Coordinates of C-alpha atoms and ligand atoms in Angstrom, one line a residue:
V1116 CA -7.9 17.6 -48.3
T1117 CA -7.9 21.0 -48.6
D1118 CA -8.6 23.7 -45.7
L1119 CA -10.7 26.3 -47.2
N1120 CA -10.8 28.8 -44.0
E1121 CA -8.2 30.8 -45.8
I1122 CA -10.1 33.9 -47.4
T1123 CA -6.9 35.0 -49.1
I1124 CA -6.7 34.3 -52.8
M1125 CA -3.1 32.4 -53.7
A1126 CA -1.0 34.4 -56.5
I1127 CA 0.1 31.6 -58.9
P1128 CA 3.7 32.8 -59.9
N1129 CA 4.5 30.1 -62.4
Y1130 CA 1.2 30.0 -64.4
D1131 CA 0.9 27.1 -66.9
D1132 CA -1.8 26.2 -69.3
N1133 CA -2.5 23.0 -67.8
Q1134 CA -3.9 25.0 -64.5
V1135 CA -6.8 26.2 -66.3
V1136 CA -8.0 22.6 -67.5
S1137 CA -7.4 20.7 -64.2
H1138 CA -10.3 19.5 -62.4
T1139 CA -7.9 19.1 -59.3
I1140 CA -7.4 23.0 -59.0
F1141 CA -11.5 23.6 -58.4
A1142 CA -11.2 21.2 -55.1
H1143 CA -9.5 24.5 -53.8
D1144 CA -11.4 27.8 -54.4
P1145 CA -8.8 30.2 -54.0
A1146 CA -6.3 28.1 -56.1
A1147 CA -8.4 28.5 -59.1
Q1148 CA -9.2 32.3 -58.6
G1149 CA -5.5 32.6 -58.1
V1150 CA -5.2 31.3 -61.6
F1151 CA -7.9 33.6 -63.1
A1152 CA -6.6 36.4 -61.4
T1153 CA -3.4 35.9 -63.0
L1154 CA -5.0 35.6 -66.4
R1155 CA -7.1 38.4 -66.1
A1156 CA -4.2 40.7 -65.7
D1157 CA -1.8 39.2 -67.7
D1158 CA -3.7 37.8 -70.6
P1159 CA -7.4 37.9 -70.3
L1160 CA -8.0 36.3 -74.0
H1161 CA -5.5 33.5 -73.3
W1162 CA -4.3 30.9 -76.0
T1163 CA -4.1 28.1 -73.8
V1164 CA -2.2 24.7 -75.2
A1165 CA -2.8 22.4 -72.4
D1166 CA -1.8 18.5 -72.4
G1167 CA -4.1 15.9 -73.8
H1168 CA -6.3 18.7 -74.7
P1169 CA -7.3 20.5 -77.8
P1170 CA -6.0 24.1 -77.6
F1171 CA -8.5 27.1 -76.7
W1172 CA -9.0 30.6 -75.8
A1173 CA -9.9 31.0 -72.0
V1174 CA -11.9 34.0 -71.9
T1175 CA -11.7 35.6 -68.9
K1176 CA -12.9 38.9 -68.7
H1177 CA -17.0 39.7 -67.7
S1178 CA -16.9 42.0 -71.0
D1179 CA -15.7 39.5 -73.5
L1180 CA -18.3 36.5 -72.0
M1181 CA -20.9 39.4 -72.4
E1182 CA -20.0 39.9 -76.2
I1183 CA -19.7 36.4 -76.9
G1184 CA -22.8 35.7 -75.3
R1185 CA -24.3 38.3 -77.5
R1186 CA -22.7 37.1 -80.8
N1187 CA -24.5 33.5 -80.7
D1188 CA -24.3 33.6 -84.5
Q1189 CA -20.9 33.5 -84.5
F1190 CA -20.2 31.5 -81.4
L1191 CA -21.7 28.0 -81.6
N1192 CA -22.1 25.7 -79.1
E1193 CA -22.2 22.4 -81.4
P1194 CA -19.8 20.6 -81.1
M1195 CA -18.4 21.2 -77.9
S1196 CA -20.2 22.6 -74.9
F1197 CA -17.8 21.2 -72.1
L1198 CA -14.0 21.1 -72.7
R1199 CA -13.1 17.4 -73.8
S1200 CA -9.7 16.0 -73.6
D1201 CA -8.3 14.4 -76.7
E1202 CA -8.9 11.2 -75.2
E1203 CA -12.3 11.8 -74.2
I1204 CA -13.0 13.3 -77.8
R1205 CA -11.6 9.7 -79.2
R1206 CA -13.8 7.7 -77.3
T1207 CA -16.8 9.4 -77.8
Q1208 CA -16.4 9.3 -81.5
E1209 CA -15.5 5.6 -81.5
E1210 CA -18.4 4.9 -79.2
T1211 CA -21.2 7.0 -81.1
S1212 CA -19.7 6.7 -84.5
G1213 CA -18.7 10.3 -84.8
G1214 CA -21.6 11.5 -83.1
N1215 CA -22.4 12.6 -79.1
Y1216 CA -23.9 10.6 -76.2
V1217 CA -26.3 13.6 -75.7
R1218 CA -28.0 16.4 -77.4
A1219 CA -29.4 18.9 -75.0
L1220 CA -30.1 22.5 -75.1
T1221 CA -26.5 23.4 -74.5
H1222 CA -25.5 21.5 -77.6
M1223 CA -27.7 23.4 -79.6
D1224 CA -27.6 26.2 -82.1
E1225 CA -30.2 28.3 -83.6
P1226 CA -33.1 27.3 -85.0
D1227 CA -33.1 24.0 -83.0
H1228 CA -32.1 26.0 -79.9
R1229 CA -35.0 28.1 -79.9
T1230 CA -37.9 25.6 -80.8
Y1231 CA -36.5 23.2 -77.8
R1232 CA -35.9 25.8 -75.2
G1233 CA -39.4 27.1 -76.2
I1234 CA -41.0 24.0 -75.1
T1235 CA -40.1 24.7 -71.6
Q1236 CA -39.5 28.2 -71.4
G1237 CA -43.1 29.5 -70.1
W1238 CA -42.8 26.9 -67.5
F1239 CA -39.6 28.4 -66.1
M1240 CA -41.1 32.1 -66.0
P1241 CA -41.7 33.7 -62.4
T1242 CA -45.6 33.4 -62.7
N1243 CA -45.4 29.9 -63.3
L1244 CA -42.8 29.0 -60.7
K1245 CA -45.0 31.0 -58.2
R1246 CA -47.3 28.1 -57.6
L1247 CA -44.3 25.9 -56.7
E1248 CA -43.2 28.4 -53.4
G1249 CA -45.5 26.1 -50.9
M1250 CA -43.4 23.1 -52.0
I1251 CA -40.0 24.9 -52.1
D1252 CA -40.7 26.1 -48.2
Q1253 CA -42.0 22.9 -47.1
V1254 CA -39.0 21.0 -48.5
V1255 CA -36.6 23.4 -46.9
A1256 CA -38.4 23.1 -43.5
T1257 CA -37.9 19.6 -43.3
M1258 CA -34.3 19.9 -44.1
L1259 CA -34.3 22.6 -41.0
D1260 CA -35.9 20.0 -39.1
K1261 CA -33.2 17.4 -40.4
M1262 CA -30.4 19.7 -39.0
A1263 CA -32.4 19.8 -35.7
A1264 CA -32.5 16.0 -35.3
L1265 CA -29.0 16.1 -36.1
G1266 CA -28.4 17.9 -32.9
S1267 CA -25.4 20.8 -33.2
E1268 CA -23.3 19.4 -35.7
C1269 CA -23.4 18.3 -39.5
D1270 CA -21.8 18.3 -43.1
F1271 CA -24.1 21.0 -44.6
A1272 CA -22.5 20.0 -47.9
S1273 CA -23.4 15.9 -48.2
D1274 CA -26.3 15.8 -44.9
I1275 CA -28.2 19.3 -46.1
A1276 CA -27.6 21.2 -49.0
P1277 CA -27.7 18.5 -52.1
W1278 CA -31.6 17.3 -50.8
I1279 CA -32.9 20.5 -50.9
P1280 CA -32.7 21.2 -54.6
L1281 CA -32.7 17.7 -55.8
R1282 CA -36.3 17.4 -54.0
V1283 CA -37.7 20.3 -55.5
I1284 CA -36.5 19.4 -59.2
M1285 CA -37.4 15.8 -58.9
T1286 CA -41.1 17.3 -57.6
V1287 CA -41.1 19.2 -60.2
L1288 CA -40.2 16.3 -62.8
G1289 CA -42.5 13.9 -60.9
V1290 CA -39.8 11.3 -60.2
P1291 CA -40.8 9.7 -57.0
D1292 CA -38.5 9.6 -53.5
T1293 CA -37.0 6.6 -53.7
Y1294 CA -35.1 7.1 -56.9
H1295 CA -33.6 10.6 -55.8
P1296 CA -30.2 9.0 -54.3
H1297 CA -29.7 7.3 -57.5
L1298 CA -30.1 10.2 -59.8
L1299 CA -27.9 12.2 -57.4
K1300 CA -25.5 9.4 -57.5
L1301 CA -25.5 9.5 -61.2
T1302 CA -25.3 13.2 -61.4
Q1303 CA -22.1 13.3 -59.3
E1304 CA -20.7 10.9 -61.7
L1305 CA -21.5 12.7 -64.5
L1306 CA -20.2 16.3 -63.6
A1307 CA -17.4 15.2 -61.4
P1308 CA -15.6 12.2 -63.1
L1309 CA -12.3 12.9 -61.3
D1310 CA -13.5 13.8 -58.2
P1311 CA -12.3 10.6 -55.9
H1312 CA -15.5 10.4 -53.9
H1313 CA -17.7 11.1 -56.4
Q1314 CA -16.5 9.2 -59.5
R1315 CA -17.7 5.9 -60.6
A1316 CA -14.9 2.9 -60.0
V1317 CA -13.8 1.4 -63.5
G1318 CA -15.5 -1.8 -63.5
A1319 CA -15.2 -4.6 -65.9
S1320 CA -17.1 -2.9 -68.8
T1321 CA -14.9 -1.6 -71.9
T1322 CA -17.6 1.4 -72.4
S1323 CA -16.3 4.2 -70.9
I1324 CA -17.5 5.8 -67.7
R1325 CA -19.4 8.7 -69.4
A1326 CA -21.0 6.4 -71.8
Q1327 CA -22.0 4.0 -69.1
V1328 CA -23.5 7.0 -66.8
F1329 CA -25.8 8.3 -70.0
K1330 CA -27.0 4.9 -70.5
D1331 CA -28.1 4.8 -66.8
F1332 CA -29.7 8.0 -66.9
Y1333 CA -31.2 7.0 -70.2
D1334 CA -32.8 3.2 -69.1
F1335 CA -34.2 5.4 -65.9
F1336 CA -35.6 8.4 -68.0
R1337 CA -37.0 5.9 -71.1
E1338 CA -39.1 4.5 -68.5
L1339 CA -40.7 7.8 -67.6
V1340 CA -41.2 9.1 -70.7
A1341 CA -43.2 5.9 -71.5
E1342 CA -45.1 6.3 -68.7
R1343 CA -46.0 10.1 -69.2
R1344 CA -46.8 9.2 -73.2
I1345 CA -49.9 6.9 -71.8
R1346 CA -50.8 9.1 -68.7
P1347 CA -49.8 12.6 -69.1
T1348 CA -50.2 14.3 -65.8
D1349 CA -49.3 18.1 -65.2
D1350 CA -45.6 17.6 -64.6
L1351 CA -42.9 18.9 -66.3
S1352 CA -41.9 15.4 -67.5
S1353 CA -45.5 15.3 -69.3
V1354 CA -44.3 18.4 -71.2
I1355 CA -41.1 17.2 -72.6
A1356 CA -42.2 13.3 -72.8
N1357 CA -45.1 14.5 -75.8
M1358 CA -43.3 17.5 -77.3
Q1359 CA -43.7 17.8 -80.7
I1360 CA -41.1 19.5 -82.8
N1361 CA -41.6 20.6 -86.2
G1362 CA -45.1 18.6 -85.8
H1363 CA -43.3 15.5 -85.3
P1364 CA -42.9 13.9 -81.8
A1365 CA -38.9 14.5 -80.6
P1366 CA -36.1 12.2 -81.2
E1367 CA -34.9 10.0 -78.6
L1368 CA -32.0 11.2 -78.3
E1369 CA -32.9 14.8 -77.8
T1370 CA -35.9 13.9 -75.6
L1371 CA -33.9 12.1 -73.0
S1372 CA -30.9 14.5 -73.2
Y1373 CA -33.8 17.0 -71.9
F1374 CA -34.4 15.1 -69.0
V1375 CA -30.8 14.4 -68.2
T1376 CA -29.9 18.1 -68.4
L1377 CA -32.7 19.2 -66.0
S1378 CA -32.0 16.2 -63.8
T1379 CA -28.6 17.5 -63.2
A1380 CA -28.0 21.4 -63.7
G1381 CA -31.3 21.5 -61.9
H1382 CA -29.8 20.3 -58.3
D1383 CA -25.7 20.4 -58.3
T1384 CA -25.6 23.9 -59.3
T1385 CA -27.9 24.9 -56.6
A1386 CA -26.6 22.7 -53.9
S1387 CA -23.0 24.3 -54.3
S1388 CA -24.5 27.7 -54.1
L1389 CA -26.2 26.7 -50.7
A1390 CA -23.2 25.1 -49.4
G1391 CA -21.0 27.7 -50.7
G1392 CA -23.4 30.3 -48.9
V1393 CA -23.2 28.6 -45.6
L1394 CA -19.4 28.8 -45.8
E1395 CA -19.6 32.7 -46.3
L1396 CA -21.8 33.3 -43.3
A1397 CA -20.2 30.7 -41.1
R1398 CA -16.8 32.7 -41.7
D1399 CA -18.4 36.2 -41.2
P1400 CA -21.2 36.4 -38.2
N1401 CA -21.8 39.9 -38.5
Q1402 CA -23.1 39.2 -42.2
M1403 CA -25.6 36.3 -40.9
T1404 CA -26.7 38.6 -37.9
R1405 CA -27.1 41.4 -40.4
L1406 CA -29.2 39.3 -42.8
R1407 CA -31.7 37.9 -39.8
D1408 CA -32.2 41.7 -38.6
N1409 CA -32.9 42.6 -42.2
P1410 CA -34.6 40.2 -44.4
A1411 CA -34.7 42.8 -47.0
L1412 CA -31.0 41.6 -47.9
I1413 CA -32.3 37.9 -48.7
N1414 CA -32.5 39.2 -52.4
S1415 CA -29.0 41.0 -53.0
A1416 CA -27.6 38.1 -50.4
T1417 CA -28.5 35.3 -53.2
E1418 CA -27.1 37.3 -56.0
E1419 CA -23.8 37.5 -54.0
I1420 CA -23.9 33.7 -53.7
F1421 CA -24.4 33.3 -56.9
R1422 CA -21.7 35.6 -57.8
W1423 CA -19.4 34.5 -55.3
V1424 CA -19.4 30.8 -55.7
S1425 CA -20.2 30.3 -59.8
P1426 CA -20.8 26.7 -59.0
V1427 CA -21.0 26.4 -63.3
K1428 CA -16.9 26.7 -64.1
H1429 CA -17.3 26.9 -67.6
F1430 CA -18.9 26.3 -70.8
M1431 CA -17.2 26.0 -74.6
R1432 CA -18.2 28.0 -77.9
T1433 CA -16.7 27.2 -81.6
A1434 CA -16.2 30.2 -83.9
K1435 CA -18.0 29.7 -86.8
F1436 CA -16.1 32.7 -88.8
D1437 CA -12.8 34.5 -88.2
C1438 CA -13.0 37.5 -86.4
V1439 CA -11.2 39.8 -83.6
L1440 CA -12.0 39.9 -79.9
R1441 CA -10.1 41.9 -77.6
G1442 CA -7.4 42.8 -80.5
K1443 CA -7.0 39.4 -81.1
E1444 CA -7.8 37.4 -84.9
I1445 CA -10.0 34.3 -83.6
R1446 CA -10.1 31.8 -86.4
K1447 CA -12.8 29.9 -87.8
G1448 CA -13.1 26.8 -86.0
D1449 CA -11.3 28.3 -82.5
L1450 CA -12.6 27.1 -79.2
M1451 CA -13.5 29.6 -76.6
M1452 CA -13.6 28.4 -72.9
L1453 CA -16.0 31.1 -70.8
C1454 CA -14.7 31.0 -67.1
F1455 CA -17.8 32.5 -65.4
P1456 CA -15.8 32.3 -61.9
S1457 CA -13.4 34.6 -63.3
A1458 CA -16.0 37.0 -65.3
N1459 CA -17.4 37.1 -61.5
R1460 CA -14.2 38.5 -59.6
D1461 CA -13.5 40.9 -62.6
E1462 CA -12.3 44.0 -60.9
E1463 CA -13.3 46.0 -63.1
V1464 CA -16.9 45.2 -62.6
F1465 CA -17.2 44.5 -59.0
P1466 CA -15.9 46.9 -56.7
D1467 CA -14.1 45.2 -54.1
A1468 CA -14.6 42.0 -56.1
G1469 CA -12.6 39.4 -53.8
A1470 CA -14.9 40.4 -50.8
F1471 CA -18.2 38.5 -50.2
K1472 CA -20.9 41.2 -49.5
I1473 CA -24.5 40.3 -48.9
D1474 CA -25.5 43.7 -49.8
R1475 CA -23.5 44.2 -52.8
S1476 CA -25.5 46.2 -55.6
P1477 CA -25.5 46.6 -58.2
N1478 CA -24.2 43.0 -59.2
R1479 CA -24.4 42.0 -62.6
H1480 CA -22.8 38.7 -61.9
L1481 CA -22.8 36.3 -64.8
G1482 CA -23.3 32.9 -62.7
F1483 CA -26.3 32.3 -64.8
G1484 CA -24.4 33.1 -68.4
F1485 CA -25.7 35.7 -70.7
G1486 CA -27.5 35.7 -73.9
V1487 CA -29.7 32.9 -75.3
H1488 CA -28.3 29.9 -73.9
S1489 CA -28.6 31.8 -70.1
C1490 CA -29.6 29.5 -67.6
L1491 CA -33.2 28.5 -67.9
G1492 CA -33.1 27.7 -64.3
Q1493 CA -32.5 30.8 -62.9
N1494 CA -35.8 31.7 -61.2
L1495 CA -36.1 28.7 -59.7
A1496 CA -32.6 28.8 -58.3
R1497 CA -33.5 32.4 -57.1
M1498 CA -36.2 31.0 -55.5
E1499 CA -34.8 28.2 -53.5
V1500 CA -31.5 29.9 -52.0
R1501 CA -33.8 32.8 -50.9
A1502 CA -36.2 30.5 -49.6
F1503 CA -33.7 28.8 -47.6
L1504 CA -31.7 32.0 -46.4
K1505 CA -35.1 33.0 -45.0
E1506 CA -35.7 29.9 -42.7
F1507 CA -31.6 29.4 -42.2
V1508 CA -31.3 32.8 -40.5
R1509 CA -34.8 32.6 -38.9
R1510 CA -34.0 29.1 -37.2
V1511 CA -30.2 28.7 -37.0
G1512 CA -28.1 31.2 -34.4
R1513 CA -24.8 30.6 -34.4
V1514 CA -23.1 28.4 -36.9
Q1515 CA -19.1 28.0 -37.4
I1516 CA -17.0 26.0 -39.2
S1517 CA -15.7 22.7 -37.2
G1518 CA -13.7 20.8 -39.1
V1519 CA -11.6 20.8 -42.9
T1520 CA -13.8 21.4 -45.8
E1521 CA -13.2 20.7 -49.1
Y1522 CA -14.5 21.5 -52.6
V1523 CA -15.6 19.2 -55.5
N1524 CA -12.8 18.4 -57.9
S1525 CA -14.6 19.1 -61.0
R1526 CA -14.2 21.6 -64.0
A1527 CA -17.9 21.6 -64.9
V1528 CA -19.6 22.0 -61.7
S1529 CA -18.1 22.4 -58.0
G1530 CA -19.0 23.7 -54.5
P1531 CA -18.1 22.7 -51.2
K1532 CA -18.1 18.7 -51.0
F1533 CA -17.5 19.0 -47.3
L1534 CA -18.5 21.4 -45.0
P1535 CA -18.7 20.4 -41.4
I1536 CA -20.6 22.9 -39.3
R1537 CA -21.3 23.3 -35.8
Y1538 CA -24.3 25.6 -35.1
S1539 CA -27.1 26.2 -32.6
L1540 CA -30.7 26.6 -32.8
R1541 CA -33.3 29.2 -32.3
A1542 CA -36.7 27.9 -33.3
Ligands
HEM2660 C1 -27.4 28.2 -59.1 C2 -27.9 27.4 -59.9 C3 -27.5 27.2 -61.4 C4 -26.3 28.0 -62.0 C5 -25.4 28.7 -61.2 C6 -26.6 27.9 -63.3 C7 -25.8 28.3 -64.2 C8 -25.6 27.7 -65.6 C9 -24.9 28.6 -66.6 C10 -24.0 29.2 -66.3 C11 -25.1 28.0 -67.6 C12 -24.7 28.3 -69.3 C13 -25.1 29.7 -69.8 C14 -24.5 29.9 -70.8 O1 -23.9 28.6 -71.6 O2 -24.4 31.1 -71.6 C15 -26.7 27.3 -67.4 C16 -27.5 26.8 -68.7 C17 -28.7 25.9 -68.3 N1 -29.1 25.8 -67.3 FE1 -28.6 26.3 -65.5 N2 -27.8 26.7 -63.5 C18 -28.4 26.8 -62.1 C19 -29.8 26.0 -61.9 C20 -30.4 25.6 -62.9 C21 -31.8 24.9 -62.4 C22 -32.1 24.8 -61.3 C23 -32.0 24.5 -63.8 C24 -33.2 23.7 -64.0 C25 -34.1 23.4 -63.1 C26 -30.7 24.7 -64.7 C27 -30.8 24.4 -66.0 C28 -30.3 25.0 -67.2 C29 -30.5 24.9 -68.3 C30 -31.9 23.9 -69.0 C31 -29.6 25.2 -69.2 C32 -28.9 25.4 -70.9 C33 -29.9 26.8 -71.0 C34 -29.6 26.9 -72.7 O3 -28.7 26.2 -73.3 O4 -30.5 27.4 -73.5 N3 -29.8 25.3 -64.2 N4 -27.1 27.2 -65.8

């Protein structure tokens, strides 16, 4: 258990390559930022050879992440979109006969990526999302009522934060409330397989935990797909269940993978942002007061939360040809780790990068990535965080951290896991 109430970034005197692949390091955000600060200063494009993993380039500078995002014909999402250990690679190949458990947007390159993304792109545009405003406000209000009902103390990271984006994305997908806790659990098991509180217990099954979690997701969404094919509604699930690719119904793997991506990426990330934002506002009551007195700061505060928390810790790319980046020779087949939290603290781009500032402007953060794969749901995430902040500063007066805080132990998606707070309500 780690106390996050220290703002200083830890310098790591003896950096070693195992640190950047460690899930545990992300359980302590200042430690992870210390590793990235060392890399940015000493070797910003760093060839990393960590135990039990294929070697890769750790990309830690803002400009390099943008360059890679721009050159999506050179840096591909296939075949590895998240870093896998040698053992995970071996198990996946064994269990899928050389394939993968999942094939979603994050695994595709052009032309498939454009085709599949096009199916829902319009749905996620601001003009279409506008009709969700009332629903989002309602979900936020219900959660602030819950805070009121809990009295003056709660664990914000587990009692409140997950339930806002979970309810929003599940409403969008048309999944009834009774299944939300099940899908939250599956998401945590998938995205934080080594977190002691989130991981699935090893049971008697001989298949890998990853395979089991995907199977449970697929069993759930297979039923939803069947239902929406028979009785389509105006929800997003009906769009995906009935999508046609080049004139044919989409294959089952791609259809179910679409659901898994939206139902995982759509809430864990946003929940981490909400909790990370509340953590900073609790640490700095002046910024909380300024936000309340000046609601025009809601938008910049929201972007600063995404920059500061950077809940998505990395994605991978694979070089298609030999090329040069930052003066280094990248060979065909080399893996590249895009370190989003590092780019978002890059001192060359963000003045006073190590300070959380609700009025930061400009704020060209890469919390949502960059290029053709940049986050599909970013406008929805923005709406949710803005709606929450508006209501939070209106209804909550003083807020302080009342116990030990801890982050999720995951190199995929992480944010506060425990955030005990004490608060007073204004309205
Ligand atoms: C604070 C909240 C969120 C953050 C920080 C976040 C971050 C990211 C990042 C970093 C990427 C990868 C970008 C890249 O590879 O360059 C991504 C992709 C994606 N995100 Fe998000 N995301 C958030 C919320 C959401 C929501 C609410 C949804 C859906 C409802 C969503 C759906 C997706 C999808 C489908 C992709 C894959 C896009 C593609 O490969 O074309 N995300 N997100």
